[in-house]
Coordinates of C-alpha atoms in Angstrom, one line a residue:
D881 CA -14.1 -48.5 -31.9
K882 CA -16.1 -45.9 -30.0
K883 CA -19.4 -44.8 -31.6
D884 CA -19.8 -41.7 -29.4
R885 CA -17.5 -38.7 -29.1
G886 CA -15.5 -38.1 -26.0
T887 CA -12.8 -39.8 -24.0
E888 CA -13.2 -42.6 -21.4
V889 CA -10.9 -42.5 -18.5
I890 CA -10.7 -45.8 -16.6
L891 CA -9.1 -45.8 -13.2
H892 CA -7.9 -49.0 -11.5
I893 CA -8.1 -48.7 -7.8
S894 CA -5.7 -50.7 -5.5
E895 CA -7.0 -52.6 -2.5
D896 CA -5.7 -49.9 0.0
S897 CA -7.4 -47.1 -1.9
K898 CA -10.9 -48.4 -2.0
E899 CA -12.1 -45.3 -0.1
F900 CA -11.9 -43.5 -3.5
L901 CA -14.8 -45.7 -4.7
E902 CA -17.1 -44.3 -2.0
E903 CA -19.6 -41.8 -3.2
S904 CA -19.0 -39.4 -0.3
R905 CA -15.2 -39.4 -0.9
I906 CA -15.5 -38.8 -4.6
R907 CA -18.0 -36.0 -3.9
E908 CA -15.6 -34.5 -1.4
L909 CA -12.7 -34.4 -3.8
L910 CA -14.7 -33.1 -6.7
T911 CA -16.1 -30.3 -4.5
K912 CA -12.6 -29.3 -3.2
Y913 CA -10.7 -29.3 -6.5
N914 CA -13.3 -28.9 -9.2
K915 CA -15.9 -26.8 -7.6
F916 CA -15.5 -24.1 -10.3
M917 CA -14.1 -26.2 -13.2
P918 CA -15.1 -24.5 -16.5
V919 CA -17.0 -27.6 -17.8
P920 CA -20.1 -29.0 -16.1
I921 CA -19.4 -32.1 -14.0
K922 CA -22.2 -34.7 -13.8
F923 CA -22.2 -36.8 -10.7
G924 CA -25.2 -39.1 -10.6
T925 CA -28.7 -37.8 -10.9
K926 CA -31.2 -36.0 -8.8
E927 CA -34.9 -35.3 -8.8
I928 CA -36.4 -31.9 -9.3
P929 CA -39.9 -30.6 -9.7
D930 CA -41.1 -30.8 -13.3
P931 CA -41.0 -27.2 -14.6
N932 CA -43.7 -28.1 -17.2
H933 CA -46.1 -29.3 -14.6
T934 CA -48.3 -27.0 -12.4
P935 CA -50.2 -28.9 -9.7
K936 CA -54.0 -28.5 -10.1
T937 CA -56.6 -28.1 -7.5
I938 CA -58.8 -31.2 -7.5
K939 CA -61.6 -32.7 -5.3
D940 CA -61.0 -35.9 -3.3
K941 CA -63.6 -38.7 -2.9
D942 CA -65.2 -36.8 -0.1
G943 CA -65.6 -33.7 -2.3
K944 CA -62.9 -31.7 -0.5
E945 CA -60.6 -29.5 -2.5
T946 CA -56.9 -30.5 -2.5
T947 CA -53.8 -30.0 -4.6
E948 CA -52.4 -32.8 -6.7
E949 CA -48.8 -33.9 -6.1
Q950 CA -46.0 -32.1 -7.9
K951 CA -44.5 -34.3 -10.6
M952 CA -40.8 -34.9 -10.3
I953 CA -38.3 -35.5 -13.1
T954 CA -34.8 -37.0 -13.0
V955 CA -31.9 -34.9 -14.2
D956 CA -28.2 -34.9 -14.2
N957 CA -26.6 -33.7 -11.0
I958 CA -24.2 -30.9 -11.8
I959 CA -22.0 -30.5 -8.8
N960 CA -19.9 -27.5 -9.9
N961 CA -20.3 -23.9 -10.9
P962 CA -18.6 -23.5 -14.3
H963 CA -19.1 -19.7 -14.3
P964 CA -18.0 -18.3 -11.0
A965 CA -18.1 -14.6 -10.3
W966 CA -14.4 -14.0 -10.8
T967 CA -14.6 -15.1 -14.4
K968 CA -17.2 -12.3 -15.2
K969 CA -16.7 -8.6 -15.7
P970 CA -17.4 -6.3 -12.7
S971 CA -20.0 -4.5 -14.8
E972 CA -21.9 -7.8 -15.0
L973 CA -22.1 -8.3 -11.3
T974 CA -24.2 -6.6 -8.5
D975 CA -23.3 -6.3 -4.8
E976 CA -25.7 -9.2 -4.2
D977 CA -23.8 -11.4 -6.7
Y978 CA -20.5 -10.7 -4.9
L979 CA -22.1 -11.5 -1.6
N980 CA -23.6 -14.7 -2.9
F981 CA -20.2 -15.8 -4.2
Y982 CA -18.7 -15.1 -0.8
R983 CA -21.3 -17.4 0.8
E984 CA -20.5 -20.0 -1.9
L985 CA -16.9 -19.9 -1.0
Y986 CA -17.4 -19.8 2.8
P987 CA -20.8 -21.4 3.6
M988 CA -20.0 -21.6 7.3
Q989 CA -19.1 -17.9 7.6
F990 CA -22.2 -16.1 8.8
E991 CA -20.7 -12.6 9.0
E992 CA -20.8 -10.6 5.8
P993 CA -17.6 -9.1 4.4
L994 CA -17.0 -5.4 4.6
F995 CA -16.2 -4.9 0.9
H996 CA -14.6 -6.6 -2.0
I997 CA -11.9 -6.0 -4.7
H998 CA -12.3 -7.5 -8.2
L999 CA -8.9 -8.3 -9.8
N1000 CA -8.7 -8.6 -13.6
V1001 CA -5.5 -8.1 -15.6
D1002 CA -4.3 -9.6 -19.0
Y1003 CA -0.9 -7.9 -19.4
P1004 CA 2.0 -8.4 -18.5
F1005 CA 0.5 -11.5 -16.8
H1006 CA -2.9 -13.0 -16.6
L1007 CA -4.7 -12.8 -13.3
T1008 CA -8.4 -12.7 -12.2
G1009 CA -10.0 -13.0 -8.8
I1010 CA -12.0 -11.5 -6.0
L1011 CA -10.7 -10.5 -2.6
Y1012 CA -12.9 -9.8 0.4
F1013 CA -12.1 -7.7 3.5
P1014 CA -13.6 -9.6 6.5
K1015 CA -14.1 -8.1 9.9
L1016 CA -11.0 -8.6 12.0
T1017 CA -10.2 -8.4 15.6
T1018 CA -6.9 -6.9 16.9
N1019 CA -5.5 -10.4 17.1
I1020 CA -2.6 -10.6 14.6
D1021 CA -2.4 -14.4 14.8
I1022 CA -5.3 -14.7 12.4
Q1023 CA -5.7 -17.8 10.2
K1024 CA -4.0 -17.1 6.9
D1025 CA -5.4 -19.9 4.7
K1026 CA -8.6 -18.2 3.5
I1027 CA -7.5 -17.1 0.0
Q1028 CA -7.8 -19.9 -2.5
L1029 CA -5.5 -20.2 -5.5
Y1030 CA -6.8 -21.6 -8.7
Q1031 CA -5.3 -22.3 -12.1
N1032 CA -7.8 -22.1 -15.0
Q1033 CA -10.6 -22.6 -12.4
V1034 CA -9.0 -25.8 -10.9
F1035 CA -8.2 -25.5 -7.2
V1036 CA -4.5 -25.6 -6.4
T1037 CA -4.0 -24.6 -2.7
D1038 CA -5.1 -22.3 0.0
N1039 CA -1.6 -21.5 1.0
V1040 CA -0.7 -18.4 -0.9
E1041 CA 2.5 -17.5 0.9
G1042 CA 5.0 -16.1 -1.5
I1043 CA 2.3 -15.1 -3.9
V1044 CA 0.1 -12.7 -1.9
P1045 CA 1.9 -10.2 0.4
D1046 CA 2.0 -11.4 4.0
F1047 CA -0.3 -8.7 5.4
L1048 CA -3.0 -9.5 2.7
Q1049 CA -3.2 -13.2 3.6
M1050 CA -5.7 -12.2 6.2
L1051 CA -8.2 -11.4 3.4
R1052 CA -10.5 -14.0 1.9
G1053 CA -11.4 -14.8 -1.7
V1054 CA -10.0 -16.3 -4.9
I1055 CA -7.0 -15.7 -7.1
D1056 CA -6.8 -17.5 -10.5
S1057 CA -3.6 -17.3 -12.7
P1058 CA -2.0 -19.6 -15.2
D1059 CA 1.3 -17.6 -14.8
I1060 CA 2.1 -18.7 -11.2
P1061 CA 4.5 -21.7 -11.3
L1062 CA 3.4 -24.7 -9.4
N1063 CA 5.4 -27.5 -7.6
V1064 CA 8.3 -25.1 -6.8
S1065 CA 9.7 -24.0 -3.4
R1066 CA 8.5 -20.9 -1.6
S1067 CA 11.9 -19.4 -1.9
Y1068 CA 11.7 -19.8 -5.7
L1069 CA 8.3 -18.1 -5.7
Q1070 CA 9.6 -15.2 -3.8
S1071 CA 12.4 -14.6 -6.3
D1072 CA 10.4 -15.3 -9.4
G1073 CA 9.9 -12.1 -11.5
E1074 CA 6.3 -12.8 -12.6
V1075 CA 5.2 -13.7 -9.1
K1076 CA 6.7 -10.4 -7.8
K1077 CA 4.8 -8.5 -10.4
I1078 CA 1.6 -10.3 -9.4
S1079 CA 2.2 -9.6 -5.7
S1080 CA 2.9 -5.9 -6.5
Y1081 CA -0.3 -5.7 -8.6
I1082 CA -2.4 -7.1 -5.8
T1083 CA -0.9 -4.7 -3.3
K1084 CA -1.6 -1.7 -5.5
K1085 CA -5.2 -2.8 -6.2
V1086 CA -5.9 -3.1 -2.5
A1087 CA -4.3 0.3 -1.8
D1088 CA -6.3 1.9 -4.6
K1089 CA -9.6 0.4 -3.4
L1090 CA -8.9 1.6 0.2
N1091 CA -8.1 5.1 -1.1
S1092 CA -11.2 5.1 -3.2
L1093 CA -13.4 4.1 -0.3
F1094 CA -11.8 6.8 1.9
K1095 CA -12.3 9.5 -0.7
N1096 CA -15.8 8.6 -1.8
N1097 CA -17.4 7.9 1.6
R1098 CA -15.1 8.9 4.5
E1099 CA -17.8 8.5 7.1
D1100 CA -18.4 4.9 6.2
F1101 CA -14.6 4.3 6.0
E1102 CA -14.2 5.6 9.5
K1103 CA -17.0 3.3 10.8
K1104 CA -15.1 0.3 9.3
W1105 CA -11.7 1.4 10.5
N1106 CA -11.5 -0.7 13.6
D1107 CA -12.4 -3.8 11.6
I1108 CA -9.7 -3.3 9.0
K1109 CA -6.9 -1.4 10.8
V1110 CA -4.9 -4.5 11.7
I1111 CA -4.4 -5.3 8.0
I1112 CA -3.5 -1.7 7.1
E1113 CA -1.2 -1.2 10.0
Y1114 CA 0.5 -4.6 9.3
G1115 CA 0.9 -3.6 5.7
M1116 CA 2.4 -0.3 6.6
L1117 CA 5.0 -2.1 8.6
T1118 CA 6.0 -4.8 6.1
D1119 CA 5.6 -3.2 2.7
E1120 CA 7.3 0.1 1.9
K1121 CA 5.2 0.9 -1.2
F1122 CA 2.0 0.2 0.7
F1123 CA 3.3 2.4 3.5
E1124 CA 3.6 5.3 1.1
R1125 CA 0.2 4.7 -0.4
A1126 CA -1.5 4.3 3.0
Q1127 CA -0.5 7.8 4.1
K1128 CA -3.5 9.0 2.1
F1129 CA -6.1 6.9 4.0
A1130 CA -4.6 5.5 7.2
L1131 CA -6.5 6.9 10.2
Y1132 CA -5.5 7.9 13.7
P1133 CA -8.6 7.9 16.0
T1134 CA -8.8 10.0 19.1
V1135 CA -10.3 9.0 22.5
N1136 CA -13.3 11.2 21.4
D1137 CA -14.0 9.2 18.3
K1138 CA -12.6 11.7 15.8
Y1139 CA -10.5 10.4 12.9
Y1140 CA -7.5 12.1 11.3
T1141 CA -4.9 11.2 8.7
L1142 CA -1.4 11.8 9.9
E1143 CA -1.1 15.0 8.0
E1144 CA -4.4 16.3 9.3
L1145 CA -3.4 15.4 12.8
K1146 CA -0.1 17.2 12.6
E1147 CA -1.7 20.4 11.3
K1148 CA -4.3 20.3 14.1
I1149 CA -2.0 19.7 17.0
K1150 CA 1.1 21.7 15.8
P1151 CA 0.3 24.9 17.7
A1152 CA -0.3 23.3 21.1
Q1153 CA 1.8 20.1 21.0
T1154 CA 5.1 21.4 19.8
D1155 CA 7.7 21.2 22.6
K1156 CA 10.4 23.7 23.3
D1157 CA 12.9 21.7 21.1
G1158 CA 10.6 21.9 18.1
N1159 CA 9.4 18.2 18.3
L1160 CA 5.7 17.6 17.6
V1161 CA 4.6 15.3 20.4
I1162 CA 1.7 13.0 19.6
L1163 CA -0.1 11.8 22.8
Y1164 CA -1.9 8.5 22.8
A1165 CA -3.7 6.1 25.1
S1166 CA -4.0 2.3 24.7
N1167 CA -7.0 2.0 27.0
K1168 CA -9.5 4.8 27.6
D1169 CA -10.7 3.4 30.9
E1170 CA -7.4 2.5 32.5
Q1171 CA -5.7 5.8 31.4
H1172 CA -8.7 8.0 32.0
S1173 CA -7.2 10.3 34.6
F1174 CA -4.1 11.0 32.4
I1175 CA -6.4 11.7 29.4
V1176 CA -8.4 14.2 31.3
E1177 CA -5.3 16.0 32.5
A1178 CA -4.0 16.2 28.9
E1179 CA -7.3 17.4 27.5
A1180 CA -7.4 20.1 30.3
K1181 CA -4.3 21.6 28.7
G1182 CA -6.0 21.5 25.2
Y1183 CA -4.1 18.5 24.0
E1184 CA -5.5 15.9 21.6
V1185 CA -5.1 12.3 22.7
L1186 CA -5.2 9.4 20.2
L1187 CA -6.6 5.9 20.9
L1188 CA -4.0 3.4 19.6
D1189 CA -4.9 0.0 20.9
S1190 CA -3.8 -2.6 18.3
P1191 CA -0.8 -4.9 19.3
I1192 CA 1.4 -3.8 16.4
V1193 CA 1.1 0.0 17.1
P1194 CA 4.5 0.2 19.0
H1195 CA 6.2 -1.1 15.9
L1196 CA 4.3 1.3 13.6
M1197 CA 5.1 4.3 15.9
Q1198 CA 8.8 3.5 15.7
K1199 CA 8.6 3.5 11.9
L1200 CA 6.6 6.8 11.8
E1201 CA 9.1 8.5 14.1
T1202 CA 12.0 7.3 11.9
E1203 CA 10.3 8.6 8.8
N1204 CA 9.6 11.9 10.5
S1205 CA 12.9 12.3 12.3
E1206 CA 15.5 15.1 12.2
L1207 CA 17.6 12.9 9.8
S1208 CA 14.7 12.8 7.3
D1209 CA 13.7 15.5 4.9
K1210 CA 10.5 16.2 6.8
K1211 CA 9.9 19.7 8.2
Q1212 CA 9.2 18.7 11.8
P1213 CA 10.3 15.6 13.8
I1214 CA 7.4 13.8 15.6
K1215 CA 7.5 11.8 18.8
F1216 CA 4.7 9.5 20.1
A1217 CA 4.2 9.4 23.9
R1218 CA 1.7 7.4 25.8
V1219 CA -0.3 9.8 27.9
D1220 CA 0.7 7.9 31.2
S1221 CA 4.4 7.6 30.4
D1222 CA 5.3 10.7 32.3
S1223 CA 3.7 13.8 33.9
I1224 CA 2.0 15.9 31.2
D1225 CA 4.3 18.8 31.7
K1226 CA 7.3 16.6 31.0
L1227 CA 5.8 14.9 28.0
I1228 CA 5.4 18.2 26.2
R1229 CA 8.0 20.5 27.7
K1230 CA 7.4 24.2 27.2
D1231 CA 9.7 27.1 27.9
E1232 CA 7.9 28.0 31.1
E1233 CA 9.0 26.0 34.1
Q1234 CA 7.0 25.5 37.3
I1235 CA 8.6 26.7 40.5
S1236 CA 8.5 24.4 43.5
K1237 CA 6.8 25.6 46.6
L1238 CA 9.3 23.6 48.7
S1239 CA 12.8 24.7 49.5
E1240 CA 15.7 22.5 48.5
E1241 CA 16.1 21.3 52.0
D1242 CA 12.4 20.3 52.3
Q1243 CA 12.6 18.5 49.0
K1244 CA 15.5 16.4 50.1
K1245 CA 13.7 15.6 53.4
L1246 CA 10.5 14.7 51.5
K1247 CA 12.3 12.4 49.1
T1248 CA 14.0 10.6 52.0
I1249 CA 10.7 10.2 53.8
I1250 CA 8.9 8.8 50.7
E1251 CA 11.8 6.4 49.8
E1252 CA 11.6 4.9 53.3
V1253 CA 8.0 3.8 52.6
V1254 CA 7.9 3.1 48.9
P1255 CA 9.3 -0.3 47.6
K1256 CA 12.7 0.5 46.0
E1257 CA 12.7 -2.6 43.8
K1258 CA 9.6 -1.3 42.0
Y1259 CA 9.7 2.5 42.1
T1260 CA 12.2 5.3 41.4
V1261 CA 11.1 8.4 43.3
Q1262 CA 11.3 11.6 41.2
L1263 CA 10.4 15.0 42.7
E1264 CA 8.9 17.5 40.2
A1265 CA 7.2 20.9 40.5
L1266 CA 3.9 20.4 38.7
D1267 CA 0.6 22.3 38.7
S1268 CA -0.8 22.4 42.2
N1269 CA -4.1 20.9 40.9
S1270 CA -2.2 17.8 39.5
N1271 CA -2.2 14.6 41.4
P1272 CA 0.2 14.4 44.3
F1273 CA 1.7 11.0 43.2
I1274 CA 1.8 9.9 39.5
I1275 CA 3.1 6.5 38.4
T1276 CA 4.7 6.4 35.0
Q1277 CA 6.7 4.0 32.9
P1278 CA 9.2 5.6 30.4
E1279 CA 7.9 5.4 26.8
F1280 CA 11.1 3.8 25.6
I1281 CA 11.1 0.9 28.1
R1282 CA 7.4 0.2 27.8
R1283 CA 7.5 0.3 24.0
M1284 CA 10.5 -2.0 23.8
K1285 CA 8.8 -4.5 26.1
E1286 CA 5.6 -4.4 24.0
M1287 CA 7.5 -4.8 20.7
Q1288 CA 9.4 -7.8 22.1
Q1289 CA 6.2 -9.4 23.3
T1290 CA 4.4 -9.1 20.0
G1291 CA 7.0 -11.0 18.0
G1292 CA 10.1 -9.0 17.1
G1293 CA 11.7 -5.6 17.4
G1294 CA 12.5 -4.0 20.6
M1295 CA 15.5 -5.1 22.6
M1296 CA 16.4 -8.7 23.4
G1297 CA 15.2 -9.8 26.8
M1298 CA 13.0 -6.7 27.4
G1299 CA 9.9 -8.9 27.3
N1300 CA 10.9 -10.6 30.5
F1301 CA 12.4 -7.5 32.2
P1302 CA 10.9 -6.9 35.6
E1303 CA 8.3 -4.1 35.8
M1304 CA 9.9 -0.8 37.0
Y1305 CA 8.1 2.5 37.3
N1306 CA 8.8 6.1 38.1
L1307 CA 6.9 7.6 41.1
V1308 CA 6.6 11.3 40.2
V1309 CA 6.0 13.3 43.4
N1310 CA 4.3 16.7 42.8
T1311 CA 6.1 19.0 45.2
N1312 CA 3.4 21.7 44.7
S1313 CA 0.6 19.5 46.0
D1314 CA -0.8 20.5 49.4
L1315 CA -0.4 16.9 50.5
M1316 CA 3.4 17.3 50.5
Q1317 CA 3.2 19.9 53.2
K1318 CA 1.0 17.6 55.2
I1319 CA 3.4 14.7 54.8
L1320 CA 6.3 16.9 56.0
K1321 CA 4.5 18.1 59.1
A1322 CA 2.7 14.9 60.0
K1323 CA 4.5 12.2 61.9
G1324 CA 2.0 9.7 63.3
K1325 CA 0.1 9.2 60.0
R1326 CA 2.9 10.1 57.6
K1327 CA 3.2 6.5 56.4
E1328 CA -0.6 6.2 55.9
Y1329 CA -0.7 9.3 53.8
I1330 CA 2.1 8.1 51.6
N1331 CA 0.7 4.6 51.1
Q1332 CA -2.8 6.1 50.4
A1333 CA -1.4 8.5 47.7
L1334 CA 0.7 5.6 46.3
D1335 CA -2.3 3.3 46.1
L1336 CA -4.4 6.0 44.4
A1337 CA -1.7 6.4 41.8
K1338 CA -1.6 2.6 41.4
L1339 CA -5.4 2.5 41.1
S1340 CA -5.2 5.0 38.2
Q1341 CA -2.8 2.6 36.4
N1342 CA -4.8 -0.5 37.2
L1343 CA -1.9 -1.8 39.3
L1344 CA -3.7 -2.2 42.6
Q1345 CA -4.7 -5.8 43.1
G1346 CA -5.0 -8.6 45.7
K1347 CA -3.7 -7.8 49.2
D1348 CA -2.7 -4.2 48.2
M1349 CA -6.4 -3.6 47.2
T1350 CA -7.6 -5.0 50.5
D1351 CA -5.2 -2.9 52.5
F1352 CA -6.2 0.2 50.5
I1353 CA -9.9 -0.2 51.3
K1354 CA -9.2 -0.8 55.0
R1355 CA -6.9 2.2 55.2
S1356 CA -9.5 4.4 53.4
Y1357 CA -12.1 3.6 56.0
E1358 CA -9.6 4.3 58.8
L1359 CA -8.6 7.7 57.3
M1360 CA -12.3 8.6 57.0
K1361 CA -12.8 8.0 60.7
S1362 CA -9.9 10.2 61.8

């Protein structure tokens, strides 16, 4: 009979499992699964400085002052934290406490999280936890095993698929719930009523936190936008309720670092960027440097240009256009157009039309001359009467084709096969440019003028490379000499 209270558990280890007798292996398992177990776990002993001993200053045999050695005592080695931050009330914790707990969870993560969300609900299910928003890049293939699932403070898994919405699996932190069924298939989890409630609760808490941050300190929220936008945009695409909630705080930055919600943006650009058919045209760039000349031309007309550079933006634009289409109950349809997808006058068509300086006969002649020089397999020549100050040649790729290709390349949407479709561009020829008269009249250097204008247009689209770049530089010097 036992004289002391408690239970003894005796394990018999087989020959092929002797690794579980090794101290390092036992420590590894205890740390992984029982790091936050609600009772202290003693694993051997350790020496610590005696708290009741203060080293005194003494003199050695030569009369020199020195400090005596600190006395050490042997104590039980407690290897777990029985009272982790998520088990406490938010009012009991400071920002430093939350940060220290993050470091405890991820000791090899040296970058601090942007902010945290404390989860605590008792009805109709029990769930506690803390989620952290890390800094994210625009890469959507981010590791999704950073949220740890616990049950009564015992580690279960770091794969929370089916429990946490897909877009929130890029967060970090801890979720603890005794109401999540274990040892069941993912498909069962996705159809379980309690798990659906938990998933919806987490989504709502995240949306509420983001909205609170936006309302209470918009300036700080704007500074953090580029680090959190991937999660928010992904959530808007994949979760209808989150999409509705995100309308209050989702931001659309401009190339000049101004930030607007969609409603704010629509109000601001409505007078200038409504086309003749009543559509509100939202111009955007995906790269400020590569599309700089197109941005400048749009801004010269008083248009606002957004900077939308995350890889899932084409999918999101498609959704926003559908939500704000003629078939919806919205007041005005919206259309997104990349600023280099056509000439600026065609992107936002107004009632007034530019009149060409060239006669119809000269236009036909000009088109034939240019088509004889420009590669037909890459470019479709289009003559347009644009502002005389606009570039003579403009290379564009239709918004629909480019967007379908991008959607196909980022894993879904678009049209099948578009991702491998050969690159085709429109070559918009400005018939009101003085260069067109020069091309019509010139004969000996006609080809050089056309190639030079084409290469300048390619240069503005970052399409001039290799041999074409070498030929362009050489031709530029030759034209300067003449």
